[in-house]
Tab-separated table of C-alpha atoms and ligand atoms in Angstrom:
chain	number	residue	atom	x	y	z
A	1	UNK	CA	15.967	24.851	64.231
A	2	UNK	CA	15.483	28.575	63.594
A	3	UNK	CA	19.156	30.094	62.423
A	4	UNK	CA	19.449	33.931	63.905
A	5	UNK	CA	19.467	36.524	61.142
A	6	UNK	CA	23.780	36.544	61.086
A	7	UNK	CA	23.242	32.631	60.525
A	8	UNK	CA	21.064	32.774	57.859
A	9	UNK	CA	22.960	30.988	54.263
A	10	UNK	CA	22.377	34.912	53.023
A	11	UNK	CA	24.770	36.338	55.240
A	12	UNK	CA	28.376	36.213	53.876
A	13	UNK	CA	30.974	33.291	54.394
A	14	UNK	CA	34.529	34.527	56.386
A	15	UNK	CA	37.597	32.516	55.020
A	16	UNK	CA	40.784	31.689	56.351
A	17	UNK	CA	44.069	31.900	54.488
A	18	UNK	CA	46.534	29.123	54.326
A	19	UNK	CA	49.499	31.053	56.264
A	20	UNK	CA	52.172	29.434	53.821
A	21	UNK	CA	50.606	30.498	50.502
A	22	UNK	CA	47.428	32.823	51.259
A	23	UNK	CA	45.279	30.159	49.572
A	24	UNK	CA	41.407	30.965	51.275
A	25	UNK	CA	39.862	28.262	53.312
A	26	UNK	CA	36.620	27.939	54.555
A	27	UNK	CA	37.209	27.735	58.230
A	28	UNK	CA	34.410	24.871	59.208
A	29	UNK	CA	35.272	21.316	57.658
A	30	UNK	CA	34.241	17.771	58.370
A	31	UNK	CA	36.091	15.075	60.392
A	32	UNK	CA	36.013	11.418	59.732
A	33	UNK	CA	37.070	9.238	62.253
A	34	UNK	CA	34.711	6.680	63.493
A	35	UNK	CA	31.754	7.782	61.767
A	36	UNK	CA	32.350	6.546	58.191
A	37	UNK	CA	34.132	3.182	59.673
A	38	UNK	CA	32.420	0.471	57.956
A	39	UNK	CA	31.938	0.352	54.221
A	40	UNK	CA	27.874	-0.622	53.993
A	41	UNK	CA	24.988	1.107	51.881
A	42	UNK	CA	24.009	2.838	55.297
A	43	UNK	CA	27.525	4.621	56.064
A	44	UNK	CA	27.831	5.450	52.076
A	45	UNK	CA	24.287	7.104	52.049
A	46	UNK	CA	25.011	8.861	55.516
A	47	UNK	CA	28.167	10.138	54.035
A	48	UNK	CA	26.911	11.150	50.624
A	49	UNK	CA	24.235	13.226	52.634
A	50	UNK	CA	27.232	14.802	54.598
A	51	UNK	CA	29.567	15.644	52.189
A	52	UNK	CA	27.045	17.532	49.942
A	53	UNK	CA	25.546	19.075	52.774
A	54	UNK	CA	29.146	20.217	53.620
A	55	UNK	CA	29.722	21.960	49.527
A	56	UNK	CA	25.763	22.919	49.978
A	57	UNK	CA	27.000	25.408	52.260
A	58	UNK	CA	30.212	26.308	51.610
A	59	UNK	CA	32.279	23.996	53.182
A	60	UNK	CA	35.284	22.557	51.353
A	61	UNK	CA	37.721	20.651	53.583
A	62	UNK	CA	37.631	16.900	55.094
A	63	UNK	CA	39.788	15.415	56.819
A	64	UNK	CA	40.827	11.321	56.955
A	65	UNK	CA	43.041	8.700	57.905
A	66	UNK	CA	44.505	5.931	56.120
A	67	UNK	CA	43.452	4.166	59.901
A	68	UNK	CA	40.033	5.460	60.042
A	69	UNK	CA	38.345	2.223	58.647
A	70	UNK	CA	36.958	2.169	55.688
A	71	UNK	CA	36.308	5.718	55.888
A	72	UNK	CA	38.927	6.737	52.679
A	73	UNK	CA	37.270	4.017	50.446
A	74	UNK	CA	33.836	5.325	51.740
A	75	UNK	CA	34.991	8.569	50.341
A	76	UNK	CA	35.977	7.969	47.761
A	77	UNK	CA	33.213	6.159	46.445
A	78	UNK	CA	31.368	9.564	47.528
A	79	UNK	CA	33.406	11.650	45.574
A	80	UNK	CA	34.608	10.183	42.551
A	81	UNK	CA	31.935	8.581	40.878
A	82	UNK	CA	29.475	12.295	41.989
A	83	UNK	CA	32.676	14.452	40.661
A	84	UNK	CA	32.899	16.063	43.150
A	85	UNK	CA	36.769	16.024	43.919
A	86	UNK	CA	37.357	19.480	42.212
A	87	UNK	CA	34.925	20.805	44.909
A	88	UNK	CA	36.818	19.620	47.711
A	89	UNK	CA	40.312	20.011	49.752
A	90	UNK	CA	40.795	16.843	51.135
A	91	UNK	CA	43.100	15.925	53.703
A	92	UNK	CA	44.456	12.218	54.628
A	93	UNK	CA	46.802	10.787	56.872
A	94	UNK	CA	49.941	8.022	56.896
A	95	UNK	CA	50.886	6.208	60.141
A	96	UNK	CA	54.237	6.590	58.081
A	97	UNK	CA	56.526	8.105	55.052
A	98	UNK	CA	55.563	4.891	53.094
A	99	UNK	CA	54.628	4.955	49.525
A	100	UNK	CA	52.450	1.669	49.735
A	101	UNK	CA	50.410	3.646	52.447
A	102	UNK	CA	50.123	6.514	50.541
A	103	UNK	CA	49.284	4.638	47.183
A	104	UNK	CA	46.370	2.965	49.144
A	105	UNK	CA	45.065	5.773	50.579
A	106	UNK	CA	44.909	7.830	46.617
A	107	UNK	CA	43.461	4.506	45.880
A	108	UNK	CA	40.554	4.358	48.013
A	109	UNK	CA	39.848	8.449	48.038
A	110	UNK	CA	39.633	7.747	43.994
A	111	UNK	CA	42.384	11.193	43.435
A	112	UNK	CA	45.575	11.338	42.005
A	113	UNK	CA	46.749	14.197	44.202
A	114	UNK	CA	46.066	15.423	47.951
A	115	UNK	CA	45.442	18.780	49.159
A	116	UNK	CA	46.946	18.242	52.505
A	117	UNK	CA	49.219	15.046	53.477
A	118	UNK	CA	49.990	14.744	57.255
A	119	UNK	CA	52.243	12.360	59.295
A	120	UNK	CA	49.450	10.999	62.181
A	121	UNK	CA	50.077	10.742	65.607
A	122	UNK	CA	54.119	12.270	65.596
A	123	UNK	CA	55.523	11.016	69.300
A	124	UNK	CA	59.064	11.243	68.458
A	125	UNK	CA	60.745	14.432	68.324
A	126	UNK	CA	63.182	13.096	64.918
A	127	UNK	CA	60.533	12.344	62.927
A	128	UNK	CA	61.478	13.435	59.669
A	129	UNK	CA	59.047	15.134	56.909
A	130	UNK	CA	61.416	14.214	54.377
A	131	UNK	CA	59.448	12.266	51.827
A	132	UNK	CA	56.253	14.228	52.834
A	133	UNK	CA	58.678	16.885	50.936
A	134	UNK	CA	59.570	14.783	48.027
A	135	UNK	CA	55.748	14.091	47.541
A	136	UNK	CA	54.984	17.663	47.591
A	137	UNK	CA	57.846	18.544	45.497
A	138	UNK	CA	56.089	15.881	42.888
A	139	UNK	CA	52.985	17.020	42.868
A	140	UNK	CA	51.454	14.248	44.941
A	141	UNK	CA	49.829	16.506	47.490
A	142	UNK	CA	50.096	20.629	47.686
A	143	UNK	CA	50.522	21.119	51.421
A	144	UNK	CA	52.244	18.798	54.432
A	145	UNK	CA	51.382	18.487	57.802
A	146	UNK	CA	51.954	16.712	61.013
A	147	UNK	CA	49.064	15.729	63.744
A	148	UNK	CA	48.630	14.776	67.351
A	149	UNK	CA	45.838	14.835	69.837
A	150	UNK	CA	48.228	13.282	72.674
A	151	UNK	CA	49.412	16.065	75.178
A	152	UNK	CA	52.119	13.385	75.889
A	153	UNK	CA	53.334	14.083	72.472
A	154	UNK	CA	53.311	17.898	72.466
A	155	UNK	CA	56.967	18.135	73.495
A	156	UNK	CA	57.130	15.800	69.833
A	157	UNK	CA	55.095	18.484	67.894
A	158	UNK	CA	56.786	21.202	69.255
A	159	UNK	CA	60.329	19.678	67.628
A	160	UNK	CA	58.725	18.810	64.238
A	161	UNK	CA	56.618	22.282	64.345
A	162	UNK	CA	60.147	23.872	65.135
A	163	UNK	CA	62.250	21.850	62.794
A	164	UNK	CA	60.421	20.714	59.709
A	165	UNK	CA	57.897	23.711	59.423
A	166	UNK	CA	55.076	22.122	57.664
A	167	UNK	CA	52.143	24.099	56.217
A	168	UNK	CA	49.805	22.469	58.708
A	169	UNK	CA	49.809	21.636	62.784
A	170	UNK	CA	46.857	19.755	63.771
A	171	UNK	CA	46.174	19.715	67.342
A	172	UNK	CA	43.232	18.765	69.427
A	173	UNK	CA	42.111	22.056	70.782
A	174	UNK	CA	38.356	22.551	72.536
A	175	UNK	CA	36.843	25.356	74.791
A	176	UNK	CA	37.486	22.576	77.918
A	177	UNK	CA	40.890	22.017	77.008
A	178	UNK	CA	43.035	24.504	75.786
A	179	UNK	CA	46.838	23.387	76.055
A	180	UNK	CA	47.305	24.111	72.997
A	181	UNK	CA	46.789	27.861	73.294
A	182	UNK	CA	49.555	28.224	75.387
A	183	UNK	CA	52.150	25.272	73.519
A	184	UNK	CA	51.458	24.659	70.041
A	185	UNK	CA	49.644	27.750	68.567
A	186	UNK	CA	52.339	30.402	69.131
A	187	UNK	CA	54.701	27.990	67.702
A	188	UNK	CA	52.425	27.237	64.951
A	189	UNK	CA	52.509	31.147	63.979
A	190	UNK	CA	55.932	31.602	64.490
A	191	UNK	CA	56.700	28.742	61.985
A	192	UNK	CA	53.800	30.062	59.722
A	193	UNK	CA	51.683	26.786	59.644
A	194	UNK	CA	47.997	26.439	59.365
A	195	UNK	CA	46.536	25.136	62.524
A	196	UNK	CA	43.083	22.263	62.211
A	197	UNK	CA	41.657	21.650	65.311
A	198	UNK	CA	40.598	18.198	66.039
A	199	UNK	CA	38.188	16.865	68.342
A	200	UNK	CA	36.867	20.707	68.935
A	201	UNK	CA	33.383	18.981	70.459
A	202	UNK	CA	35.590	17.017	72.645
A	203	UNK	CA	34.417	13.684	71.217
A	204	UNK	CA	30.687	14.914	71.823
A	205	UNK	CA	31.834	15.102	75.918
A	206	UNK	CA	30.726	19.298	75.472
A	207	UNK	CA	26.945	18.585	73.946
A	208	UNK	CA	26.948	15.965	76.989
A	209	UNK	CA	28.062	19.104	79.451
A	210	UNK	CA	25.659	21.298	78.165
A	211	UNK	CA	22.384	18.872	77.790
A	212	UNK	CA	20.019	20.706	80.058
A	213	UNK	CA	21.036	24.052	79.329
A	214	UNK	CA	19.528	26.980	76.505
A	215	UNK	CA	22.300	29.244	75.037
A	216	UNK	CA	22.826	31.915	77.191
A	217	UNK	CA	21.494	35.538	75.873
A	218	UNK	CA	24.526	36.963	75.606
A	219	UNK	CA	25.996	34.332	73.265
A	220	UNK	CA	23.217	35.038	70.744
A	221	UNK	CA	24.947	37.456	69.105
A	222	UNK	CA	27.135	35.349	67.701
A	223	UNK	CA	25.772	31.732	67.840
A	224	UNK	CA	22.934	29.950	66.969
A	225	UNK	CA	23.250	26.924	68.715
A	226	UNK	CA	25.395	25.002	71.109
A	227	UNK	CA	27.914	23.616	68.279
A	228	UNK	CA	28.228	27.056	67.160
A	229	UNK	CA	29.028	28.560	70.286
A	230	UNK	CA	31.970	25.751	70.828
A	231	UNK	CA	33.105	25.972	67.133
A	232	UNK	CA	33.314	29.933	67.296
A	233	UNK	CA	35.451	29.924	70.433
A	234	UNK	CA	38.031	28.278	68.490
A	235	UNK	CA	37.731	30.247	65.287
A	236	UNK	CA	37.496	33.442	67.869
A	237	UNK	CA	41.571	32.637	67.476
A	238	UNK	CA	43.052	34.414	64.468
A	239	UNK	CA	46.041	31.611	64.423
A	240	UNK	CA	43.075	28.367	63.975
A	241	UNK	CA	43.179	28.023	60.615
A	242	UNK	CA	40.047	25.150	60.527
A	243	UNK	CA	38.166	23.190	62.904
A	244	UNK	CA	37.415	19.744	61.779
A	245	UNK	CA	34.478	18.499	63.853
A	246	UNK	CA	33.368	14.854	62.987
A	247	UNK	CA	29.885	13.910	61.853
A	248	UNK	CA	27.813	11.133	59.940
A	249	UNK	CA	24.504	13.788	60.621
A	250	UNK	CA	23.768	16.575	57.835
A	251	UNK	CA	21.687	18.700	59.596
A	252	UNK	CA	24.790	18.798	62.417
A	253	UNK	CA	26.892	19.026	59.050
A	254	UNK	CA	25.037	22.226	58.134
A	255	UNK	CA	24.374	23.806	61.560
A	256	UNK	CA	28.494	23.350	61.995
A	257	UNK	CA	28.996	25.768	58.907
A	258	UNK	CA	26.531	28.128	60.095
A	259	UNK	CA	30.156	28.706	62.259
A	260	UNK	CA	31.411	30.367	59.196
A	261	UNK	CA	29.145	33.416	59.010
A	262	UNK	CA	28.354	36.369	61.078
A	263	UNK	CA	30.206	38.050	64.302
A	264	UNK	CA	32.766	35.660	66.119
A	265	UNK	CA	33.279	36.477	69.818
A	266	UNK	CA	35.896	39.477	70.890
A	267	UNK	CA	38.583	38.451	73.631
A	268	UNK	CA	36.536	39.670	76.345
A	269	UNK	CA	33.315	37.294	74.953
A	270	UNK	CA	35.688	34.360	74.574
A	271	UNK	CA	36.672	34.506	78.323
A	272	UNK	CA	32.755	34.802	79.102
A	273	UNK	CA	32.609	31.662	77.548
A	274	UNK	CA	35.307	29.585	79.326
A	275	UNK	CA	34.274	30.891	82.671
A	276	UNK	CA	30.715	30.017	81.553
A	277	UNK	CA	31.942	26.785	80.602
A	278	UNK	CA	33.897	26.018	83.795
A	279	UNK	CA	31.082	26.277	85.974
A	280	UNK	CA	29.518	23.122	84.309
B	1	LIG	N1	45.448	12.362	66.056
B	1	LIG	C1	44.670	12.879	65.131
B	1	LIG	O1	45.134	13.273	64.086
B	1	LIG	C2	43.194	12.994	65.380
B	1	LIG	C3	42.648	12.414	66.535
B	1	LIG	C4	41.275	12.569	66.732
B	1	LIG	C5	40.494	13.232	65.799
B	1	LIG	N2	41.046	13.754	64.670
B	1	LIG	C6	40.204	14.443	63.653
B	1	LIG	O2	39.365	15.364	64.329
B	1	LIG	C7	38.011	15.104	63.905
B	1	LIG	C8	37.031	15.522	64.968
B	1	LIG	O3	37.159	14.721	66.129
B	1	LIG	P1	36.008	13.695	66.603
B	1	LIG	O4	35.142	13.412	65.438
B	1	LIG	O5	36.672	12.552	67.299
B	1	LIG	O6	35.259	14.516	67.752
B	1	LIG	P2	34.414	15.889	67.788
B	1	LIG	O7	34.401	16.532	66.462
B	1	LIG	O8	34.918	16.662	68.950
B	1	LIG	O9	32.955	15.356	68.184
B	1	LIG	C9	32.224	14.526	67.331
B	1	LIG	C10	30.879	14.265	68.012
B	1	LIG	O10	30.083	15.475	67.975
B	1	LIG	C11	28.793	15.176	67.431
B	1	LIG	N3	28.351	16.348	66.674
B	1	LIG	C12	28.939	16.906	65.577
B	1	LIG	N4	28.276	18.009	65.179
B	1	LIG	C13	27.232	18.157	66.027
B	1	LIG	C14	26.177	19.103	66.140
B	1	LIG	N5	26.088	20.148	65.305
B	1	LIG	N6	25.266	18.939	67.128
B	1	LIG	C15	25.347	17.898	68.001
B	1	LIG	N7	26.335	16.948	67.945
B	1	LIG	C16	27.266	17.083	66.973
B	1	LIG	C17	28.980	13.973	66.559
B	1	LIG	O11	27.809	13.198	66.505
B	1	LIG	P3	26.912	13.106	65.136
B	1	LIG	O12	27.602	12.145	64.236
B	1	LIG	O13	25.587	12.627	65.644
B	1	LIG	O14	26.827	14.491	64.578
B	1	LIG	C18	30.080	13.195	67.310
B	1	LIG	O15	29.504	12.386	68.325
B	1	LIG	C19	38.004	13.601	63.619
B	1	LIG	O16	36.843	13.182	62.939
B	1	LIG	C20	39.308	13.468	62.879
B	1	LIG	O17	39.137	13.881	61.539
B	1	LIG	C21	42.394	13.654	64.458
């Protein structure tokens, strides 16, 4: 693939800050659900190829799942033994405030402390970040966050998001669906939390959409290929703090960060795109 001149590793990295403590983030990180699932020598090599391909160029930030398989231990057996934790801001999640979940999952990532611990999958509006708290306040992880990719759940986020104020929101947020523009982001700033978008491909379905088709012109000012385009819509947000898109392919790894350099798209260019989009 030839990378446009604004894509090229030469051309300088933008950051993101943490909105709770200004810490800089590199905006493009790497999801891990369903792709590092099973722990064989295949998935370990595939993710070993990912992960350095993600600090080769100047990624920093993956995020897990104590559910996502095997994908922790996988990991951590990526990480520790390469040392390549210090390198890294890694974010897991617990299906609940329970300290043999959390053990397990600083078990199998091979760290003694998280950057970012998140409650998955919050449906009820009283969920309490209580011992997320404690943890923090122990030195167990530096930031707390909540998750949900359920649109059933929003009116759940929005309580937690309201309530609790965590450092991080993370929504599922894509050019092709956007409810979270108008429900969780504005919240999200008010509240002063960092907002990861999952799923920003759409679980692939936007590649699928777009098969047959070259960038258009006008979108080559700012990306150099398809996952760029759908990656810099979202980061064309000031209040998207990451996007998280999942993959056990390097060269995807690599062309994903290429989202982290050179122009992002202007309001009027990110309306372009949608109504480009919609007409799929
Ligand atoms: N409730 C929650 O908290 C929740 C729920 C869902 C997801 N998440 C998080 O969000 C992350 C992202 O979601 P996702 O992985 O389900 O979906 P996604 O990021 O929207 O899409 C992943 C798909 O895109 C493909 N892909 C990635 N980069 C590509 C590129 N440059 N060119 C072409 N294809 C590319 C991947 O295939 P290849 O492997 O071939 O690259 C994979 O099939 C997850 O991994 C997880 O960390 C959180």
């Amino acid at each position: 693939m030839t990378l446009p001149t604004f894509a090229q590793p030469a051309s300088p990295l933008f950051t993101r800050s943490i909105p709770s403590t200004g810490e800089p983030l590199p905006p493009v990180g790497l999801g891990t659900a369903e792709v590092f699932d099973v722990a064989d020598t295949a998935t370990l090599q595939k993710a070993s190829a990912v992960v350095r391909a993600l600090i080769d160029n100047g990624g920093k930030l993956i995020d897990t799942a104590s559910t996502y398989g095997d994908a922790e231990r996988i990991l951590g057996d990526v990480i520790g033994p390469a040392g390549l934790r210090g390198k890294l801001f890694i974010a897991t999640k617990l299906e609940s405030p329970d300290v043999e979940e959390l053990k397990r999952s600083l078990n199998r990532l091979q760290t003694a402390k998280l950057d970012l611990l998140q409650l998955h999958n919050v449906r009820n509006p009283q969920q309490s970040l209580g011992a997320f708290r404690d943890w923090k306040a122990q030195g167990v992880c530096r930031y707390i966050g909540i998750t949900s990719t359920s649109h059933g759940a929003f009116a759940a986020v929005e309580a937690i998001l309201g309530r609790e104020k965590p450092d991080f929101v993370q929504i599922d947020y894509s050019i092709d669906d956007r409810e979270a523009e108008q429900r969780i982001l504005p919240l999200a700033a008010e509240v002063k939390a960092g907002v990861l978008t999952a799923v920003p491909f759409g679980r692939g379905r936007l590649f699928r959409a777009v098969r047959d088709r070259s960038l258009p012109d006008w979108a080559q000012s700012f990306a150099g290929s398809w996952a760029q385009f759908f990656l810099k819509y979202l980061l064309g947000d000031p209040r998207v703090t990451a996007v998280i898109p999942g993959t056990a392919d390097a060269g995807h790894m690599a062309d994903n960060l290429g989202a982290m350099r050179g122009p992002l798209p202007d309001p009027d260019q990110r309306r372009q795109m949608v109504e480009f989009i919609e007409t799929l």
